[in-house]
Short mmCIF file of C-alpha atoms and ligand atoms in Angstrom, two decimals:
data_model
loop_
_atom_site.label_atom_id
_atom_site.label_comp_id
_atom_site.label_asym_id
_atom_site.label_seq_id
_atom_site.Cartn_x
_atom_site.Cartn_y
_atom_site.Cartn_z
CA UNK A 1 24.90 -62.18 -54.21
CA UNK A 2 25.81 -62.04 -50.65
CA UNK A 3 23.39 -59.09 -49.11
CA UNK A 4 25.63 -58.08 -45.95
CA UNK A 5 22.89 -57.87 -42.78
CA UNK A 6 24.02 -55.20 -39.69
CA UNK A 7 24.42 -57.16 -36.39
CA UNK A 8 21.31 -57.17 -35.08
CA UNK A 9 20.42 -58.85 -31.42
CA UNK A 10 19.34 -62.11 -31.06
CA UNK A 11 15.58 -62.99 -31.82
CA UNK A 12 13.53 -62.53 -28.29
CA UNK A 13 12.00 -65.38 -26.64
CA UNK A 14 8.23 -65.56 -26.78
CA UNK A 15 6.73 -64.54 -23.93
CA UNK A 16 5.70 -67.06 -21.40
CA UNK A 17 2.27 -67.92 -20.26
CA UNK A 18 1.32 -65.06 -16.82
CA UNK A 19 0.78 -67.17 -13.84
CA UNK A 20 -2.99 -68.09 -13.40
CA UNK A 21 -5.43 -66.64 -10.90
CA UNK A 22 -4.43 -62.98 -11.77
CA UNK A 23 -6.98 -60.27 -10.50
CA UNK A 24 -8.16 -59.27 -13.67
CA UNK A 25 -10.23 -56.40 -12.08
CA UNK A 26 -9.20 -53.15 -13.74
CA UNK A 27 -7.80 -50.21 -11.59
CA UNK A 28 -10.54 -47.70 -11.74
CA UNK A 29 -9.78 -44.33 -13.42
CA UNK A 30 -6.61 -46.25 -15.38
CA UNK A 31 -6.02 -45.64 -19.17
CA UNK A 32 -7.55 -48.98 -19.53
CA UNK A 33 -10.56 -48.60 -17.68
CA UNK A 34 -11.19 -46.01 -19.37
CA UNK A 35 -10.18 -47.39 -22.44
CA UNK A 36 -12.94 -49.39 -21.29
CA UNK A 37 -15.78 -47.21 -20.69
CA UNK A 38 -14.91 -45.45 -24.31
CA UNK A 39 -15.17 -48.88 -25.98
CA UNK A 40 -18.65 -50.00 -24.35
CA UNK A 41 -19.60 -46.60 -25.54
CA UNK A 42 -19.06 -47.17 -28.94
CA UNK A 43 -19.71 -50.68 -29.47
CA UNK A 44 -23.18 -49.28 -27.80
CA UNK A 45 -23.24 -46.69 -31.13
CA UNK A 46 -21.74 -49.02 -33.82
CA UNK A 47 -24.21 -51.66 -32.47
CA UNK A 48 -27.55 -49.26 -33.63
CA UNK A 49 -25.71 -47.92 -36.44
CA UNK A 50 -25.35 -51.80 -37.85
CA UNK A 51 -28.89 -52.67 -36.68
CA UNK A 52 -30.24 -49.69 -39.24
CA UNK A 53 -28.10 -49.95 -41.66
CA UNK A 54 -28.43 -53.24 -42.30
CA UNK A 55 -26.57 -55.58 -44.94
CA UNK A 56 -26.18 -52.63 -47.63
CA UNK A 57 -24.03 -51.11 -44.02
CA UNK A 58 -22.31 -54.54 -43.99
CA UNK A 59 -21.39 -54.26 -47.56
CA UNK A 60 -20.24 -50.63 -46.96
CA UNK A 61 -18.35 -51.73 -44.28
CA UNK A 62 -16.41 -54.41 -46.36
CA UNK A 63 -15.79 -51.86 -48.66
CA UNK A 64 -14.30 -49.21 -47.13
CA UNK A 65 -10.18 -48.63 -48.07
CA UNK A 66 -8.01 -51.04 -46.42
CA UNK A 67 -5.52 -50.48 -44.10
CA UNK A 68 -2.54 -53.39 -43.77
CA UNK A 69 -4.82 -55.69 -45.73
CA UNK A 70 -7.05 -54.96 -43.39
CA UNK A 71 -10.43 -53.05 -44.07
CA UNK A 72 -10.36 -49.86 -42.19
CA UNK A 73 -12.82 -50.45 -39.83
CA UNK A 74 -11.69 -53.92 -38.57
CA UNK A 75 -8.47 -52.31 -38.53
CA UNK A 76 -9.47 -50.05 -35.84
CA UNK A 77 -10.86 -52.61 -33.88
CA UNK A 78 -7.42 -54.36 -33.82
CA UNK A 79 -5.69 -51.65 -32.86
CA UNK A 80 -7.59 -50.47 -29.89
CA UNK A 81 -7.06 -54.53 -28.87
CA UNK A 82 -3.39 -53.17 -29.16
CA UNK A 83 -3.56 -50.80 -27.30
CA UNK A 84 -5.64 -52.45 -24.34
CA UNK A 85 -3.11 -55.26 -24.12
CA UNK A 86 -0.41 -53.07 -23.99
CA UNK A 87 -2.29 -50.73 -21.25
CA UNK A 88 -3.27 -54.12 -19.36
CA UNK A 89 0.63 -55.31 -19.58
CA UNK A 90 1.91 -52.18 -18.17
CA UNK A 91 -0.61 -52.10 -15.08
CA UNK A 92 -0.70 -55.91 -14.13
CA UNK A 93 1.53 -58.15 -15.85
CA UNK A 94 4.03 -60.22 -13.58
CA UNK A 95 6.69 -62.60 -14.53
CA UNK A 96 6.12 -66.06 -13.02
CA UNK A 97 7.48 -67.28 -10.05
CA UNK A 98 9.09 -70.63 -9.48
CA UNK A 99 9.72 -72.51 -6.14
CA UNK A 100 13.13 -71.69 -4.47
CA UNK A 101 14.20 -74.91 -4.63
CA UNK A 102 14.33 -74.75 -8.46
CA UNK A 103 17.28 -71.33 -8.53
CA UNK A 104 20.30 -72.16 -9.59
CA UNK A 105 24.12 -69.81 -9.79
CA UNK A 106 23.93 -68.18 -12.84
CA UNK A 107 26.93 -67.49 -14.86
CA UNK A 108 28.70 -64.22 -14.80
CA UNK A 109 27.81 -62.37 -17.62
CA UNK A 110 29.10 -58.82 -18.44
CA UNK A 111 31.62 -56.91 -16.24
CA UNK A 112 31.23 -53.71 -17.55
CA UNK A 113 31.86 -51.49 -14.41
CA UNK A 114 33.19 -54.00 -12.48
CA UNK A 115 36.55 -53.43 -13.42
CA UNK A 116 38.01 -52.12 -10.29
CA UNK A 117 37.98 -53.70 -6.88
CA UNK A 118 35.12 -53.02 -4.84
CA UNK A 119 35.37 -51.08 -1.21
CA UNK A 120 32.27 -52.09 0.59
CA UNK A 121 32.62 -49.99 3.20
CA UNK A 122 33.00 -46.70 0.86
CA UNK A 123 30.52 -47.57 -0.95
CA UNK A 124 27.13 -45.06 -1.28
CA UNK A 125 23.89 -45.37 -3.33
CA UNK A 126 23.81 -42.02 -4.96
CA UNK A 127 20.15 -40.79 -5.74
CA UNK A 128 19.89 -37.07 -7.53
CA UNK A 129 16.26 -35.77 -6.82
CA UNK A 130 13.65 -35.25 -9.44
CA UNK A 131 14.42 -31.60 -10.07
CA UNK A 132 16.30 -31.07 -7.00
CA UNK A 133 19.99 -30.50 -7.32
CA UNK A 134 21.10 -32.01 -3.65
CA UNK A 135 22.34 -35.72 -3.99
CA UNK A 136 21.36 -38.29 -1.42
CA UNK A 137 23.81 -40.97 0.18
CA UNK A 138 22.30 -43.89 1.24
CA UNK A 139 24.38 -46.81 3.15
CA UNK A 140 23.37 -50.41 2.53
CA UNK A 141 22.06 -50.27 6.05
CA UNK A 142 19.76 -48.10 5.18
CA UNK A 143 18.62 -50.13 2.21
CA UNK A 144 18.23 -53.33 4.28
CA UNK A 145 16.43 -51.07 6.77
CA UNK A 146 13.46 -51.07 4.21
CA UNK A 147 10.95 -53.84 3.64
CA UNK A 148 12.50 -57.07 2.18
CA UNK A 149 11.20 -58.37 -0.72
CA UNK A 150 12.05 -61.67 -2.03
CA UNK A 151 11.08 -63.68 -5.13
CA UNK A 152 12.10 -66.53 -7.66
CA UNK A 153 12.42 -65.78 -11.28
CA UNK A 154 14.05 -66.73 -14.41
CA UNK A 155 17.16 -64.55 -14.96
CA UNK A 156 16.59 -63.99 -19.36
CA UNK A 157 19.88 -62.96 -20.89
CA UNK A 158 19.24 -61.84 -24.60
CA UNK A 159 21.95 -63.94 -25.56
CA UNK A 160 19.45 -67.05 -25.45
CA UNK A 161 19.96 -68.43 -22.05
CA UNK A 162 18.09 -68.14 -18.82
CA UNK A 163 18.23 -69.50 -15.35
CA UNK A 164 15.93 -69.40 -12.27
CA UNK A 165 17.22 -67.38 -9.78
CA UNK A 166 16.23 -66.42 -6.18
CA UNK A 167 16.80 -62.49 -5.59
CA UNK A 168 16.53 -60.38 -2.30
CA UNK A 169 15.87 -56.82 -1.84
CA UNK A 170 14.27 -53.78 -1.41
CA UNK A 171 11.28 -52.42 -4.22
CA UNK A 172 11.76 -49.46 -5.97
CA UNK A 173 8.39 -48.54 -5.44
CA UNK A 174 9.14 -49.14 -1.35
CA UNK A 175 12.16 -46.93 -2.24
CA UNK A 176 10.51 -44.45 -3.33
CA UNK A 177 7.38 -44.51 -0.79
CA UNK A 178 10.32 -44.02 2.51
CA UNK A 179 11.78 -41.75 -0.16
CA UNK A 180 10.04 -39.27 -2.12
CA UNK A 181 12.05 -38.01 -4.39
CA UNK A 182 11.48 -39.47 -8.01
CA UNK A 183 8.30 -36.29 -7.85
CA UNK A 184 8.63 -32.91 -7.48
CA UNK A 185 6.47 -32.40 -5.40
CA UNK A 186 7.80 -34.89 -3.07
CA UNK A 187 4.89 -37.63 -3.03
CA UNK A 188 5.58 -40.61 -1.82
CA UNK A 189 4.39 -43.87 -3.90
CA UNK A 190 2.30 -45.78 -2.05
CA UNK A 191 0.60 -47.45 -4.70
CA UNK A 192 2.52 -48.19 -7.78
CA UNK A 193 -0.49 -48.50 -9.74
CA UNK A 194 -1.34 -45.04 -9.05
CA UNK A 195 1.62 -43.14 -8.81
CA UNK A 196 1.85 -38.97 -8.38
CA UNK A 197 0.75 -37.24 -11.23
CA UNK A 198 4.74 -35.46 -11.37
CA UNK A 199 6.51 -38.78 -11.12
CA UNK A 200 9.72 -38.47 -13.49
CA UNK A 201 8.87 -40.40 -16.49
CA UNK A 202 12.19 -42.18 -16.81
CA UNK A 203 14.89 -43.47 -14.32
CA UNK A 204 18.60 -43.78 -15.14
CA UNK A 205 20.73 -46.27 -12.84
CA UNK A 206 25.06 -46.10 -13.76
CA UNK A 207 27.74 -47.86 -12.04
CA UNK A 208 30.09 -45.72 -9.95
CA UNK A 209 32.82 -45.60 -12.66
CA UNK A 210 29.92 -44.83 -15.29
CA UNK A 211 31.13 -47.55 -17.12
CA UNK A 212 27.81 -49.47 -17.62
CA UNK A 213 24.42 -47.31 -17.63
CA UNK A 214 21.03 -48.52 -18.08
CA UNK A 215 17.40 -46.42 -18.57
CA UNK A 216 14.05 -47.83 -17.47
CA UNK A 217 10.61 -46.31 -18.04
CA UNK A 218 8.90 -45.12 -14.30
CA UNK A 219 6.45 -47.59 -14.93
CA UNK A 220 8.87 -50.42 -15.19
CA UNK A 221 11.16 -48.93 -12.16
CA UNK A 222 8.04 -48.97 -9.75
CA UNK A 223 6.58 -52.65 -10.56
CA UNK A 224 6.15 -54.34 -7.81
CA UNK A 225 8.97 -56.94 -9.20
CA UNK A 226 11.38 -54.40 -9.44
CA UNK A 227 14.19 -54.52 -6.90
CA UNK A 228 17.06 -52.89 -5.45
CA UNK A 229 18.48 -56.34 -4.85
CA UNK A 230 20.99 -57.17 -2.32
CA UNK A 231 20.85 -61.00 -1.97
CA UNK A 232 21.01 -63.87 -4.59
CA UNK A 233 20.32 -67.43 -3.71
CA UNK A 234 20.19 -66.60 0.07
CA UNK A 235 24.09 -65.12 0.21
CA UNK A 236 24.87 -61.37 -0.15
CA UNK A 237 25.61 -60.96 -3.76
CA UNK A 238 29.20 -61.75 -4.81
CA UNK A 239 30.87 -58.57 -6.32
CA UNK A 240 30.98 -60.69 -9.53
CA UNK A 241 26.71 -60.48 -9.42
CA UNK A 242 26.97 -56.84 -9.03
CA UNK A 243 27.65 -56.41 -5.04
CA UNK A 244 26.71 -54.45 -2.72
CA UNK A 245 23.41 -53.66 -4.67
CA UNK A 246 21.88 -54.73 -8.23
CA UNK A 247 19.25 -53.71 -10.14
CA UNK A 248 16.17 -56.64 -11.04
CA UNK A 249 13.53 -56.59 -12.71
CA UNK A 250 12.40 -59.92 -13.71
CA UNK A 251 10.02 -58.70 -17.11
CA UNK A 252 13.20 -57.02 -19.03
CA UNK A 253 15.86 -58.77 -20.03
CA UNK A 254 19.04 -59.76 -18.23
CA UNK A 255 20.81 -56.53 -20.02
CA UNK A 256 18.82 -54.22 -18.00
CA UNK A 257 19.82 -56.11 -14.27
CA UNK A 258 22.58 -53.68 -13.71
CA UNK A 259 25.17 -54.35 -11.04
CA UNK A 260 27.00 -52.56 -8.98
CA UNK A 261 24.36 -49.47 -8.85
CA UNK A 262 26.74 -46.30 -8.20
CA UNK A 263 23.98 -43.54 -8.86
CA UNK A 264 20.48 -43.37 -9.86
CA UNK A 265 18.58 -40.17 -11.39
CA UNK A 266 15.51 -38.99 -12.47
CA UNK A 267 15.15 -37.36 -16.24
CA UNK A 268 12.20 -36.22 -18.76
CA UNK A 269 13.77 -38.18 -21.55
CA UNK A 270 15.00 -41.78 -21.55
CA UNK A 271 18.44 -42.14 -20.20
CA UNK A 272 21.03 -42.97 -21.98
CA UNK A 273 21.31 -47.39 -22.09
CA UNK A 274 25.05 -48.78 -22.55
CA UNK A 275 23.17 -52.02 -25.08
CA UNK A 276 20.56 -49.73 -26.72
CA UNK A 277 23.39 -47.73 -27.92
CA UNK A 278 24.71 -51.13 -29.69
CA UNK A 279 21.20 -51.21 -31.93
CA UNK A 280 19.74 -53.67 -29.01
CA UNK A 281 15.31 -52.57 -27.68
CA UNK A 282 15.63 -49.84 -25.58
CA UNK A 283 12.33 -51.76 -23.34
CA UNK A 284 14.02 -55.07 -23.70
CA UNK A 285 11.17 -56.69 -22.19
CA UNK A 286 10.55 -59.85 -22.83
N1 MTE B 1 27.56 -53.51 -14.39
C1 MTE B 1 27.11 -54.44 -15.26
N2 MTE B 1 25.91 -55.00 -15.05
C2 MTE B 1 25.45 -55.94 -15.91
C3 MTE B 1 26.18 -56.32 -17.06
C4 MTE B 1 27.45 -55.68 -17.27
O1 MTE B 1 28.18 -55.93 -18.23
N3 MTE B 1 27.87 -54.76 -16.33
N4 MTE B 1 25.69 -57.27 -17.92
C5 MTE B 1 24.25 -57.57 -17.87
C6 MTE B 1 23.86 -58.80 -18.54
S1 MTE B 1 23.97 -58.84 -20.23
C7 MTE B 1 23.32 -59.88 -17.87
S2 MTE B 1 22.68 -61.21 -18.70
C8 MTE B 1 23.28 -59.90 -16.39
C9 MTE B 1 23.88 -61.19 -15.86
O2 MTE B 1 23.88 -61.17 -14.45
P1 MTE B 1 24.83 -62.18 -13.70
O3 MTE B 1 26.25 -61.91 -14.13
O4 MTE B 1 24.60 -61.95 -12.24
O5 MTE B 1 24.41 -63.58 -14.12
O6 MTE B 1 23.97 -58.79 -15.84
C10 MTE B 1 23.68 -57.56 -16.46
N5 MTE B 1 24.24 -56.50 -15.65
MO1 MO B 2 22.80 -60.65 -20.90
#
């Protein structure tokens, strides 16, 4: 009997190896470091409460209910690892970086909101405040006027097929330091490892005909990978790669590099996400 299986997206890649020589030093006062200082804690506690207890403790221990096939208390163990890793992804993870000479064009994939003609000169960067109700034009001047930022990285489309790509632009984060106004209290972020306590959780970026829409996770929008790109390969991008300005952000998947960024906005819950709606991972990291 044939069982009939809903479309779902195609299995993720594994994640690659981080580059080495990462400062593993952890940012004090983070959820991890304190995730930290909570473990040593009570490893200090468990560590006497084994010594007097003993093997009949031990036995106890082995005992106890389990919990995914798991004995409870091991169980625990593995998910505070969980929860560490993820807390240690969130605050230091990059994606690797190749050397320039290795990018390559990649294909054009996905013209959702390209579909009429672009007018460069017309065009704006909307931003709507965090709480505000006044929305802000930027020109691409204004954008180039900001730091440049420029890396190489492999473009992952969830289709199966990546390429290395060079990309040019502004950070979010850099954004949003000249800009204040993803807080409301109008904090800049001058470290996006310790951003204002009122920083919108969630940022949603849609093309100008609001054909194609995608949602990213504050954390996400402020890594320091995260760019209001402008440039691929050296060249202005082409309006087929999402001219004048593109979203990248080289640990989510090519569905989330939006192009052709009409307006961006700052909301409580997650934003709506054009191939989340189809069933695909609302993260789509990778
Ligand atoms: N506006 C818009 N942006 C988009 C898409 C789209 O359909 N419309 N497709 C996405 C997908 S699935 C991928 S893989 C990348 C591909 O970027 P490229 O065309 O520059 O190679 O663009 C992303 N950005
Ligand atoms: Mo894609």
């Amino acid at each position: 009997m044939a069982i009939e299986l809903p479309p779902t997206p195609d299995k993720p890649i594994p994640p690659h190896p981080s580059p080495d020589g990462q400062d593993l030093a952890l940012p004090p006062g983070s959820a991890l470091s304190q995730e930290a200082t909570r473990r040593t804690r009570r490893s200090f506690i468990v560590g006497g409460l084994a010594a007097l207890g003993g093997v009949l403790g031990w036995r106890y221990l082995l005992h106890r209910p389990d919990a995914d096939g798991t004995p409870l208390p091991f169980r625990r163990v593995l998910d505070a690892n969980g929860r560490l890793s993820a807390a240690y992804f969130r605050e230091t993870r990059l994606a690797p970086e190749f050397p320039k000479s290795l990018a390559r064009e990649p294909r054009q994939n996905g013209n959702a909101g390209l579909q009429t003609p672009l007018d460069a000169a017309a065009w704006r960067l909307l931003v709507e405040p965090y709480g505000g109700t006044t929305v802000r034009e930027f020109t691409l001047a204004e954008i180039k006027a900001l730091p440049r930022t420029e890396f190489t990285t492999q473009l992952k489309c969830i289709e199966g097929w990546s390429v290395v790509v060079n990309w040019a632009g502004v950070r979010f984060a850099d954004f949003l330091n000249k800009y204040p106004i993803a807080s409301r209290s109008g904090q800049p972020i001058t470290d996006s490892t310790k951003p204002p306590a009122d920083l919108a959780p969630y940022v949603s970026v849609v093309t100008p005909d609001e054909e194609y829409y995608v949602g990213l996770d504050m954390q996400s929008a402020i890594h320091p990978q995260t760019l209001l790109c402008y440039e691929m390969n050296g060249q202005p991008l082409t309006p087929e790669h999402g001219a004048p300005l593109r979203l990248v952000t080289p640990l989510k998947y090519g569905i989330k590099h939006l192009k052709r960024i009409g307006t961006i906005s700052f909301t409580d819950e997650r934003p709506a996400d054009y191939w989340a709606e189809q069933g695909y991972d609302w993260d789509s990291g990778h």
